Short mmCIF file of C-alpha atoms in Angstrom, two decimals:
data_model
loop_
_atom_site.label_atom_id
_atom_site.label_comp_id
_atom_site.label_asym_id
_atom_site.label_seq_id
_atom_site.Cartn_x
_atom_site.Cartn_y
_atom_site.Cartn_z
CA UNK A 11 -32.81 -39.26 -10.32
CA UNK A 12 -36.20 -39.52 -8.94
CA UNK A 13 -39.70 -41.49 -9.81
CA UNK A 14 -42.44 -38.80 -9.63
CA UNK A 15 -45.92 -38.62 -11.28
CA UNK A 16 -46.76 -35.76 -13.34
CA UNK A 17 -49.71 -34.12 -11.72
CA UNK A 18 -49.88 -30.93 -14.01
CA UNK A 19 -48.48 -27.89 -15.35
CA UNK A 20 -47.46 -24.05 -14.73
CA UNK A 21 -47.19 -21.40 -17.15
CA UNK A 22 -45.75 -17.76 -16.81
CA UNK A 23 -45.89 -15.11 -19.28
CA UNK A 24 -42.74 -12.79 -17.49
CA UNK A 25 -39.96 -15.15 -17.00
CA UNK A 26 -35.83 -15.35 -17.44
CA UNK A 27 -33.81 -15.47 -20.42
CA UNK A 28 -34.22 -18.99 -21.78
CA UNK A 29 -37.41 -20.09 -20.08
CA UNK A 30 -38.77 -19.71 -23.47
CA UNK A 31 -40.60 -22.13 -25.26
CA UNK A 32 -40.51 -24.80 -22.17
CA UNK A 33 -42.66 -27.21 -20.87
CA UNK A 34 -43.13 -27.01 -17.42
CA UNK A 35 -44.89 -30.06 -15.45
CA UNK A 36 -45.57 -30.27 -11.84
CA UNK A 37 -44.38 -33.71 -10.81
CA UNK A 38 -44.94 -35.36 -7.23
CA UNK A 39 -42.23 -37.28 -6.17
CA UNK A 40 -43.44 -41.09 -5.31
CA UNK A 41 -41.95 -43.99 -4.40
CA UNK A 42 -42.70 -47.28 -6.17
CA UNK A 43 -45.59 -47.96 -3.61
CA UNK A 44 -46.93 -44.95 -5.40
CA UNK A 45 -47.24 -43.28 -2.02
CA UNK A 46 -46.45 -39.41 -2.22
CA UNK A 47 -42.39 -39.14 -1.20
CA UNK A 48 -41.72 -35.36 -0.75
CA UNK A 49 -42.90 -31.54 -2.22
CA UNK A 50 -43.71 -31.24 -5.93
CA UNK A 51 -41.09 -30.42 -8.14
CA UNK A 52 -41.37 -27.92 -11.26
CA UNK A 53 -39.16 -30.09 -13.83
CA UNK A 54 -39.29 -28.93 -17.60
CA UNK A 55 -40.32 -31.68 -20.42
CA UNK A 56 -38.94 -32.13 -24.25
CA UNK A 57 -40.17 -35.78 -24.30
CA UNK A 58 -43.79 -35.26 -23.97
CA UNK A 59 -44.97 -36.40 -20.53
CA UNK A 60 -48.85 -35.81 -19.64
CA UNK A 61 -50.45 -35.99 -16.43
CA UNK A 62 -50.78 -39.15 -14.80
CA UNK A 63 -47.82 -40.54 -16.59
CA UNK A 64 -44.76 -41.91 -13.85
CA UNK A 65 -41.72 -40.45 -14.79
CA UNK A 66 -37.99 -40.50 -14.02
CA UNK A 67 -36.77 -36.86 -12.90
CA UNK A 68 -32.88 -35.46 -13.11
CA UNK A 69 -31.68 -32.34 -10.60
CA UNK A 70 -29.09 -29.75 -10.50
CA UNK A 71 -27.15 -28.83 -13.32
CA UNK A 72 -27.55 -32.29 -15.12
CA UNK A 73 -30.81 -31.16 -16.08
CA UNK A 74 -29.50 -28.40 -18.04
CA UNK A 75 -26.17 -29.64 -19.71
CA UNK A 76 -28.76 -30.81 -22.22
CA UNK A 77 -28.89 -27.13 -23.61
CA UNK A 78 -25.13 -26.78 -23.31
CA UNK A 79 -24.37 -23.35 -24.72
CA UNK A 80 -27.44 -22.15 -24.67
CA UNK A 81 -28.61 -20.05 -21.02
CA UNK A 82 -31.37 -22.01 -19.76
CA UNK A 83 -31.46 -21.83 -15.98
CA UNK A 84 -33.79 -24.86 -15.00
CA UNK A 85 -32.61 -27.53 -12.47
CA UNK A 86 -35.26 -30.46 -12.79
CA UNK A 87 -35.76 -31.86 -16.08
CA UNK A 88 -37.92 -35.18 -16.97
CA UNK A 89 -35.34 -37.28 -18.75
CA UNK A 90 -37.95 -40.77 -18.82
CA UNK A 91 -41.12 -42.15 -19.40
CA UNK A 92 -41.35 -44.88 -16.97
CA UNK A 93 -42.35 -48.44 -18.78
CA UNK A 94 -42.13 -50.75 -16.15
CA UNK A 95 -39.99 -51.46 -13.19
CA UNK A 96 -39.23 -54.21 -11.01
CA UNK A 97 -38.26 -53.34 -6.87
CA UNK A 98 -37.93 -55.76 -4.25
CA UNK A 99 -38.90 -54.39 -0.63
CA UNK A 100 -35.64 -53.62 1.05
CA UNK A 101 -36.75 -56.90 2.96
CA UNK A 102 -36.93 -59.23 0.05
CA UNK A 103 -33.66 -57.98 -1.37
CA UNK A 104 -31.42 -59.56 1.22
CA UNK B 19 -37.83 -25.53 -9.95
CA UNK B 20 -40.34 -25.04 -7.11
CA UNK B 21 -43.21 -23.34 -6.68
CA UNK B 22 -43.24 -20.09 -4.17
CA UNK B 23 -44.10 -16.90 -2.96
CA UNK B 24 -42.16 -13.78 -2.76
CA UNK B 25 -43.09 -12.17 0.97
CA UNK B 26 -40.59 -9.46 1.39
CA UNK B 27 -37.09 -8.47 0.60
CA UNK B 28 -32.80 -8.16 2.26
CA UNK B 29 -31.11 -5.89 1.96
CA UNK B 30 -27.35 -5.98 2.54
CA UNK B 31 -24.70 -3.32 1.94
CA UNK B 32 -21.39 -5.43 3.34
CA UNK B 33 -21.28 -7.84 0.16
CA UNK B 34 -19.13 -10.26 -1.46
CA UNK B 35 -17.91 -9.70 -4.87
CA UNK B 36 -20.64 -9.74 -7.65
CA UNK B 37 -23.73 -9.11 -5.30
CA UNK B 38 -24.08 -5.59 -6.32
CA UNK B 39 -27.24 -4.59 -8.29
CA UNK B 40 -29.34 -7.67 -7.34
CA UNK B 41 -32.36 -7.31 -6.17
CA UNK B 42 -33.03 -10.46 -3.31
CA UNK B 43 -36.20 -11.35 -2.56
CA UNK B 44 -37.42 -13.37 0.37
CA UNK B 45 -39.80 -16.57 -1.38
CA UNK B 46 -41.33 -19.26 1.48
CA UNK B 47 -41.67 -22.32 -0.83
CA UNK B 48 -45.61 -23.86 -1.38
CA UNK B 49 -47.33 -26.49 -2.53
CA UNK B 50 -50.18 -26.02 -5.63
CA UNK B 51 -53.37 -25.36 -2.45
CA UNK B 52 -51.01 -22.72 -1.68
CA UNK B 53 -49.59 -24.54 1.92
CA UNK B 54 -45.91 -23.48 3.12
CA UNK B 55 -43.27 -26.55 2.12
CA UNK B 56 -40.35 -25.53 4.03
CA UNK B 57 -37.97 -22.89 4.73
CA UNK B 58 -37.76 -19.61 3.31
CA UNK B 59 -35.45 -19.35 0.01
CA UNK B 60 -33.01 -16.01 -0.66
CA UNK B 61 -33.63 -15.29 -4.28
CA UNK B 62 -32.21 -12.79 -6.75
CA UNK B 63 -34.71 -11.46 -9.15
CA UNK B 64 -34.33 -9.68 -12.28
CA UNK B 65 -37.71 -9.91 -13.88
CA UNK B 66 -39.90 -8.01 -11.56
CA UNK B 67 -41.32 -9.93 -8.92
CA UNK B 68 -43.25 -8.40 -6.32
CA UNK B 69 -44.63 -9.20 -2.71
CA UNK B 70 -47.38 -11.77 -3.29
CA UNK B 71 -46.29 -12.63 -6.34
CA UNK B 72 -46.04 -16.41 -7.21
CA UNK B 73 -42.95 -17.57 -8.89
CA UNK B 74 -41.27 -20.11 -10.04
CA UNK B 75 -37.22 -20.51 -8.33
CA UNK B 76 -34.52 -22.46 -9.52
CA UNK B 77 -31.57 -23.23 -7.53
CA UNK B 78 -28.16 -24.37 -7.62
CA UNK B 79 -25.35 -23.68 -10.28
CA UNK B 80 -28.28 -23.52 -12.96
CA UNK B 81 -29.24 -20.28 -11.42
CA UNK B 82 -26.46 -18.75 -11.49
CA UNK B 83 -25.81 -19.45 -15.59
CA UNK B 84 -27.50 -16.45 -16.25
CA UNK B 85 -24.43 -14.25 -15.55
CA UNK B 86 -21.98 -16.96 -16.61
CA UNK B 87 -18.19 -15.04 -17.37
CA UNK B 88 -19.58 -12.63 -14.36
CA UNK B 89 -18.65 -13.45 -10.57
CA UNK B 90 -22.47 -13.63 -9.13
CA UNK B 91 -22.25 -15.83 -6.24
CA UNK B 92 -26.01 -16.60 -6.14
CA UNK B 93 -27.80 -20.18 -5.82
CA UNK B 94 -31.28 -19.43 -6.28
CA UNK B 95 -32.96 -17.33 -8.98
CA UNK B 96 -36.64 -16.46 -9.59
CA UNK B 97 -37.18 -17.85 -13.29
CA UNK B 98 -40.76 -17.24 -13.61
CA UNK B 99 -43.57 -15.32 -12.43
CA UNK B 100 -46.64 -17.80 -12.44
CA UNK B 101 -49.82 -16.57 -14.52
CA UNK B 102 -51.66 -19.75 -14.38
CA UNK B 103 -51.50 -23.70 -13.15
CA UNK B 104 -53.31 -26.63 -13.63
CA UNK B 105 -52.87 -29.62 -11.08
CA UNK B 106 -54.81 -32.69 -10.05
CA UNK B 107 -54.18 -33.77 -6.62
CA UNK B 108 -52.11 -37.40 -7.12
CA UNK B 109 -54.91 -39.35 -6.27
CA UNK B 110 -57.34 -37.25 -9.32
CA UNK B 111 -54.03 -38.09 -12.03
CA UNK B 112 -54.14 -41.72 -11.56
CA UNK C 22 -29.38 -18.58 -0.48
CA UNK C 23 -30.50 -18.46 3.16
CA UNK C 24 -30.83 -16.25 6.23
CA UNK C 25 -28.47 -17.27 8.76
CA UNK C 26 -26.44 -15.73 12.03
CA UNK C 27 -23.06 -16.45 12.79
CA UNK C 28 -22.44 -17.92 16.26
CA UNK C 29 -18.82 -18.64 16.13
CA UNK C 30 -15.66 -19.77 14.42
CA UNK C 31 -13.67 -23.09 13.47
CA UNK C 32 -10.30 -24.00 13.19
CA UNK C 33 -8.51 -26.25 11.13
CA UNK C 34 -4.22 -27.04 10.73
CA UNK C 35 -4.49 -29.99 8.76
CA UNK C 36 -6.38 -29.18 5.75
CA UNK C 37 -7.26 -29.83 1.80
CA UNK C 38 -5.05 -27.77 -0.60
CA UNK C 39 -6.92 -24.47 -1.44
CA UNK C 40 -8.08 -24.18 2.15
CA UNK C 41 -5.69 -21.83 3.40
CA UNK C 42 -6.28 -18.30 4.76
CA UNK C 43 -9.85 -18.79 4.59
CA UNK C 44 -12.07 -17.57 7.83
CA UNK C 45 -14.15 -20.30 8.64
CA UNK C 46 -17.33 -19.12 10.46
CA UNK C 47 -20.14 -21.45 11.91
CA UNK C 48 -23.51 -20.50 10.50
CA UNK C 49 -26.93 -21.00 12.44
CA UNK C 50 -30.06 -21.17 9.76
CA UNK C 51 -32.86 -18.69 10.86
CA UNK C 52 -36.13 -17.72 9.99
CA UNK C 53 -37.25 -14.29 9.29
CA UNK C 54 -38.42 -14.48 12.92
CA UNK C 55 -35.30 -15.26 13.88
CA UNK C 56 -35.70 -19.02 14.92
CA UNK C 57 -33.75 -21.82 14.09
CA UNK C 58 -34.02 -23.60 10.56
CA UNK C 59 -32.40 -26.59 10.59
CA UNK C 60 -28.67 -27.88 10.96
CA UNK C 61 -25.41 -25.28 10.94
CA UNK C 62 -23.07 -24.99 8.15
CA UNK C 63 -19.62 -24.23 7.81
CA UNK C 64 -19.31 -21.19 5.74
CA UNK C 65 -16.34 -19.29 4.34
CA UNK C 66 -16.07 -15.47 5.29
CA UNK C 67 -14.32 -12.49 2.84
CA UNK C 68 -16.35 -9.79 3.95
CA UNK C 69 -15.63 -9.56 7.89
CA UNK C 70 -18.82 -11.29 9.45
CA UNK C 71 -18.65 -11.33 13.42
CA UNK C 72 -20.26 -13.58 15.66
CA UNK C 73 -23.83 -12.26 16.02
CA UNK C 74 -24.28 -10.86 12.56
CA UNK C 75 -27.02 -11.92 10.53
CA UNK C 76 -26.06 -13.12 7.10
CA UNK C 77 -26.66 -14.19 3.45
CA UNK C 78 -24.99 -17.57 2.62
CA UNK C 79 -24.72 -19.26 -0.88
CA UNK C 80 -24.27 -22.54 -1.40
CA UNK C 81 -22.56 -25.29 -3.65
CA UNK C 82 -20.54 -24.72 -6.98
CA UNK C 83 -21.68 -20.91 -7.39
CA UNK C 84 -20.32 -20.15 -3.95
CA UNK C 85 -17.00 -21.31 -5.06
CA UNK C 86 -16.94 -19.60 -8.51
CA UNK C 87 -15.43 -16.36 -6.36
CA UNK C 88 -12.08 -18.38 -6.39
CA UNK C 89 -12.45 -19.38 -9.79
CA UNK C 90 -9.38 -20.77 -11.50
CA UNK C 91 -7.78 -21.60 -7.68
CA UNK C 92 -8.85 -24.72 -6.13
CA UNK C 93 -10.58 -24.07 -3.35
CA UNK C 94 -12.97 -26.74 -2.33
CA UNK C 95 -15.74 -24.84 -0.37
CA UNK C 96 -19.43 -25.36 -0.51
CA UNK C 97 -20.62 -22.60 1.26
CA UNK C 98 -19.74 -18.66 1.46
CA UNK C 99 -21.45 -15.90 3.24
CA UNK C 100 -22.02 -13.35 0.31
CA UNK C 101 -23.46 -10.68 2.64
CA UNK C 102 -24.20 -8.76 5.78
CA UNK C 103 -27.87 -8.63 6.49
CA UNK C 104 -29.06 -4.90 7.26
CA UNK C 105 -32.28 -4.91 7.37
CA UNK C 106 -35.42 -6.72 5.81
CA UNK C 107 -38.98 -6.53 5.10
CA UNK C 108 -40.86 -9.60 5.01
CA UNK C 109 -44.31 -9.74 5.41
CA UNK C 110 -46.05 -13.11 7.13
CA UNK C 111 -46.95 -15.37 4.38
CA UNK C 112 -50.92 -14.96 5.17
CA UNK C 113 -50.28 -11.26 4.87
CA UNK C 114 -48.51 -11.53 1.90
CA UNK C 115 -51.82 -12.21 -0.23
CA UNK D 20 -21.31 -40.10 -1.64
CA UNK D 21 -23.80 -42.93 0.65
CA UNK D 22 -24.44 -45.96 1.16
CA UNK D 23 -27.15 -48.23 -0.18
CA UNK D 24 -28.67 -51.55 -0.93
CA UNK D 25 -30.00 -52.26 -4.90
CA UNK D 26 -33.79 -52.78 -4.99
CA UNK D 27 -34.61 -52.77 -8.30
CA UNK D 28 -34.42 -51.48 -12.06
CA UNK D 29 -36.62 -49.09 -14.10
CA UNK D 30 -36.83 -48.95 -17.92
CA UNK D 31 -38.48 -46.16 -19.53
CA UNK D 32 -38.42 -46.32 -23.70
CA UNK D 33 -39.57 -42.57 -24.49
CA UNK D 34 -36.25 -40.44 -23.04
CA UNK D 35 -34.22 -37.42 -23.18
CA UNK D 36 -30.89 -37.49 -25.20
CA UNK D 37 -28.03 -39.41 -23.81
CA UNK D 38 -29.93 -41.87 -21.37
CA UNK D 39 -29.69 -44.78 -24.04
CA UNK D 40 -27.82 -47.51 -23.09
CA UNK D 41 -27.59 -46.65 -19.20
CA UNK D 42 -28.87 -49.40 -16.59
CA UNK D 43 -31.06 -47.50 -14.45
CA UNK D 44 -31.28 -49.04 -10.82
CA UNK D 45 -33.46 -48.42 -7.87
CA UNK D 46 -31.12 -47.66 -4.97
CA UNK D 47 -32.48 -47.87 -1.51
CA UNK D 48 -30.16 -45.17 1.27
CA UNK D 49 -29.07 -47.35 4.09
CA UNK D 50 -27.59 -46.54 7.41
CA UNK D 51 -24.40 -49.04 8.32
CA UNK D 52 -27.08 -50.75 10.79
CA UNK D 53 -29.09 -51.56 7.03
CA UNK D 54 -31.78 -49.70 8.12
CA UNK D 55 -33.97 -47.74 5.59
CA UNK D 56 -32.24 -43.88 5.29
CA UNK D 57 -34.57 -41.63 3.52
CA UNK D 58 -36.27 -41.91 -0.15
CA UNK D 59 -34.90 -44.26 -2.98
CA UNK D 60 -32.82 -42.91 -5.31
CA UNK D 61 -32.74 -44.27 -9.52
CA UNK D 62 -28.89 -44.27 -10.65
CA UNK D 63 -26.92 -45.61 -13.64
CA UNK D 64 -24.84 -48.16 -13.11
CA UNK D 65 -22.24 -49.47 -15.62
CA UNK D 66 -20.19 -51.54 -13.13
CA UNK D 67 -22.35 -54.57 -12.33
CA UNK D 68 -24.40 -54.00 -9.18
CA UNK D 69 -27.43 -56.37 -8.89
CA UNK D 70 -30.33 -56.28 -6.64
CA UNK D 71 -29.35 -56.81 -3.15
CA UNK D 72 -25.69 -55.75 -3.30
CA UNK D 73 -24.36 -53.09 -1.28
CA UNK D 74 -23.19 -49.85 -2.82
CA UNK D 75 -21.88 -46.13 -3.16
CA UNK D 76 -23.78 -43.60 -4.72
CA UNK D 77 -22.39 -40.62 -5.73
CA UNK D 78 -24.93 -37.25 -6.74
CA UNK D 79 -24.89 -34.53 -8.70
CA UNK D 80 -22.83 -33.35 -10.90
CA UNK D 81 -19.80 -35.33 -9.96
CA UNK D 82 -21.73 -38.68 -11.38
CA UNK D 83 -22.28 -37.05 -14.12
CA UNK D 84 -18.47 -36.12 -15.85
CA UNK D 85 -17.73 -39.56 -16.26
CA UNK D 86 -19.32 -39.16 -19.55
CA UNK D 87 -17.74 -35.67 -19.71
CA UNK D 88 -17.92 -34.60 -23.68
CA UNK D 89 -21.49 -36.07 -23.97
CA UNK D 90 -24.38 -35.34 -22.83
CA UNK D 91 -25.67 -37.44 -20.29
CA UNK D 92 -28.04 -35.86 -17.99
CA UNK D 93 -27.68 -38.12 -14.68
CA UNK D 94 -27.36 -37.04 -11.67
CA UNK D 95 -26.69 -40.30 -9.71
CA UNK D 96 -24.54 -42.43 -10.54
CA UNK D 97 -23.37 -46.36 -8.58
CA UNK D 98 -19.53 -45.48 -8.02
CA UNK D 99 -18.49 -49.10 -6.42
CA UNK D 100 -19.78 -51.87 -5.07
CA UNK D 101 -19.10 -52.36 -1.04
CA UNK D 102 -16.83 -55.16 0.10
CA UNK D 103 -16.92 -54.16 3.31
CA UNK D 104 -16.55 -51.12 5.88
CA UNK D 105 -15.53 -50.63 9.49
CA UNK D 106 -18.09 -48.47 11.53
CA UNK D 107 -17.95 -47.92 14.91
CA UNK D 108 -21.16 -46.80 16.81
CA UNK D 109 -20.79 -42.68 17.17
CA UNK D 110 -20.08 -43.32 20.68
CA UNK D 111 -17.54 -45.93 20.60
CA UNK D 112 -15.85 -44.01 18.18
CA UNK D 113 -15.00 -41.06 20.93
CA UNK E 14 -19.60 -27.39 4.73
CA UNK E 15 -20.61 -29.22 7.65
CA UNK E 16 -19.07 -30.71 10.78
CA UNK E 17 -19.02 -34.24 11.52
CA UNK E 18 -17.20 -37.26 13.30
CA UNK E 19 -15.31 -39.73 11.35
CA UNK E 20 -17.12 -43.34 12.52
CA UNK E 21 -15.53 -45.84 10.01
CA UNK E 22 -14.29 -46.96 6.51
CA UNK E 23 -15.56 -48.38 3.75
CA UNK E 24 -13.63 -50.52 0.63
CA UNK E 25 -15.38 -51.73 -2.76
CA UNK E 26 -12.87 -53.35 -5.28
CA UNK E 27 -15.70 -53.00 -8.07
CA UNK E 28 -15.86 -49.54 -8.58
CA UNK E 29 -16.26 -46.95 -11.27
CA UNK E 30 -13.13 -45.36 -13.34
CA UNK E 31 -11.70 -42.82 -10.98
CA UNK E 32 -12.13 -43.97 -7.81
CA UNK E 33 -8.53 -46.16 -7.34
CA UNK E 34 -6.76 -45.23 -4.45
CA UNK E 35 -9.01 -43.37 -2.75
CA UNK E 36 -9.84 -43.19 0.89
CA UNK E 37 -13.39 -43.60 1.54
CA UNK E 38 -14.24 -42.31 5.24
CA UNK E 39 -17.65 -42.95 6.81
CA UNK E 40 -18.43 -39.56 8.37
CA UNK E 41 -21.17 -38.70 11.19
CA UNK E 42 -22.56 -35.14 10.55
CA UNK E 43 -22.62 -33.45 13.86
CA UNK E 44 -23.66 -30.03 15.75
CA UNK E 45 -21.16 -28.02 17.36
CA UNK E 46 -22.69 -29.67 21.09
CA UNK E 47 -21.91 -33.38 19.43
CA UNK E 48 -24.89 -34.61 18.77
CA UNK E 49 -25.66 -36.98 15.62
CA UNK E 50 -27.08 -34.73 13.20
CA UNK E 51 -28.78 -36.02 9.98
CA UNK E 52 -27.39 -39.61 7.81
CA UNK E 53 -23.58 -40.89 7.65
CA UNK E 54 -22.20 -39.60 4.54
CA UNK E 55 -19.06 -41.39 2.52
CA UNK E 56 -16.51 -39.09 2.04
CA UNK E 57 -12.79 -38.84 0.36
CA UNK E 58 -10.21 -38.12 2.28
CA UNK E 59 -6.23 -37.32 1.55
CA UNK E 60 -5.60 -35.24 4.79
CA UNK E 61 -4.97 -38.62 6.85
CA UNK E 62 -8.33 -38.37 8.81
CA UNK E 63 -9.02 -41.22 11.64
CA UNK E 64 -11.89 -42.60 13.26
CA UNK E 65 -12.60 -40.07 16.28
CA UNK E 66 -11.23 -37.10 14.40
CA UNK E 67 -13.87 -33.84 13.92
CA UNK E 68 -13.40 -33.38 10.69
CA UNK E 69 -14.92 -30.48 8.00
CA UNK E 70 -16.75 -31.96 4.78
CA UNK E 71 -17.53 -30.34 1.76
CA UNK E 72 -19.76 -31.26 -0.73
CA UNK E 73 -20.94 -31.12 -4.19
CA UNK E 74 -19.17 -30.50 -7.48
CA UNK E 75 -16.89 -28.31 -4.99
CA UNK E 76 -15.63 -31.63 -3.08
CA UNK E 77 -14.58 -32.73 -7.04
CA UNK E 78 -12.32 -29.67 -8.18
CA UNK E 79 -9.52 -30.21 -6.35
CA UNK E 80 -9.21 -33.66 -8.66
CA UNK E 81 -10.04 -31.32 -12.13
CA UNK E 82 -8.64 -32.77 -15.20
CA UNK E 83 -8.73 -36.13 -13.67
CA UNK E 84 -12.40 -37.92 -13.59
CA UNK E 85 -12.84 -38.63 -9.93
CA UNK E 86 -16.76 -39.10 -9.71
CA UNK E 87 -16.69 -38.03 -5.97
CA UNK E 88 -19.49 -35.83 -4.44
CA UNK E 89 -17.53 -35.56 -0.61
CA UNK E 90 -14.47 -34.71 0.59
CA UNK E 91 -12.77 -34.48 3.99
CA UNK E 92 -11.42 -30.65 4.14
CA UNK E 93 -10.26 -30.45 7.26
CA UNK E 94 -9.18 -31.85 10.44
CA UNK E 95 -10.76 -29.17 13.60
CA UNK E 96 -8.39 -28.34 15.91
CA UNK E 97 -10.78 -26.17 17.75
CA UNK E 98 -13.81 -23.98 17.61
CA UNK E 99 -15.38 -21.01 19.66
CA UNK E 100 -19.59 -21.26 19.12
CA UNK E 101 -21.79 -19.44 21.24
CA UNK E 102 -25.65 -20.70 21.51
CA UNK E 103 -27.55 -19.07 19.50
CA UNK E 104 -28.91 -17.64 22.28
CA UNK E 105 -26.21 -16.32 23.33
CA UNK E 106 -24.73 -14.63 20.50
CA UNK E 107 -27.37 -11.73 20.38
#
């Protein structure tokens, strides 16, 4: 997974079977300096992320096994609200 | 997901099993002030995307879901077409 | 999937199970203005690409999913012969 | 899978299905020089690995059947803790 | 897949369920002119691979099938051993 910052949202009226009824954010990947780490990622949200809000983003088909059964073809999803963390710099860690 | 936009299309008549019928579209990835981020993304599209158009791709085996008990040997899929977005740059969502 | 043209073969005796009989053919990335875009890949080959050819290649589990219920551990498959394309530049494309 | 160095942990209370219970840490990419190798990377971890220890991470959907039957929507996951490795320099190793 | 040299090994005794008696190669992606090409990856390998050997590596859920049925949370495996390739320059191959 990946720490990202929600930053907004996208909608689209014509879309694929199973894009109904999702939340889509635009997050931008960070790292914990909160310094921009990569492009923006479309990831869809169940667990009611806003903008501004750090959250923890899964890829690939992870993201989807949580609608097993069901055809939803998404590949990012935000699976956590951050609360806190606690990183050393690589230095410190040794 | 990532954001894009469709600028043309392949066509190919020497195909692997399962390619048939698929319309592939040609989408160079952007950011939200409408920038290129990265390389140019091979697409199948089934929900009407045009040149210009701004979509919304998915990638990997998630993409390919939609056919799932077919052979389609795709790993990118336009999901949306965008109406609308909303974004703060990441220094605005703080 | 991506745009790519073959520029040559490898060969391989001792292999993974699964592996056998498979054309392995050396991949160059391109743009649609036919420059390099990034780092060559392996790919496997069904449909008789030559050295020089320009080609569609699919990646990860979906490009695998041809052999499905064999194990055959690729990651990468060319899934067509480019014949032609239309792509505009993206600043035309608005 | 690559190599890594433990930085840190993340705990988020509001999350999708399945990611209760899972130790979330922040794994920095290393080269086998310990230099910094691209963005950090949040994986579970049910084996032990603290900050500062050495380790394997394994992505995608591979880290994710170990809880095959639930749904667990990781896609990173620490797969053991290094003991120690033999690397010779690309050059020596011709 | 990609080409690469094999540089090294790597052992952890604490490791995840499914990843006794496994291999664990330390693999330098390469181009076809032997040049370092992008981070060391970890990979399995049960082909009898040795530092200095060109080896292919696939990735991804692929990399895992040939273990299915078992849980072996690996996202690499060593493929092949090259014998020999034939790559024109891109350049060249026009």
């Amino acid at each position: 997974m990946f720490l990202g910052k929600v930053i907004g949202s996208v909608w689209a009226t014509q879309k694929e079977e199973g894009m109904d009824n999702l939340k889509l954010m635009v997050v931008q990947p960070t790292d914990f300096q909160d310094r921009d780490a990569g492009a923006t990622v479309i990831a869809a949200d169940r667990i009611g992320a806003g903008v501004g809000d750090k959250v923890i983003v899964s890829r690939g088909s992870p993201a989807r096994m949580l609608f097993e059964g069901l055809k939803v073809p998404i590949d990012a999803m935000i699976v956590g609200i951050v609360d806190s963390y606690e990183v050393a710099s690589p230095d410190e860690g040794e």
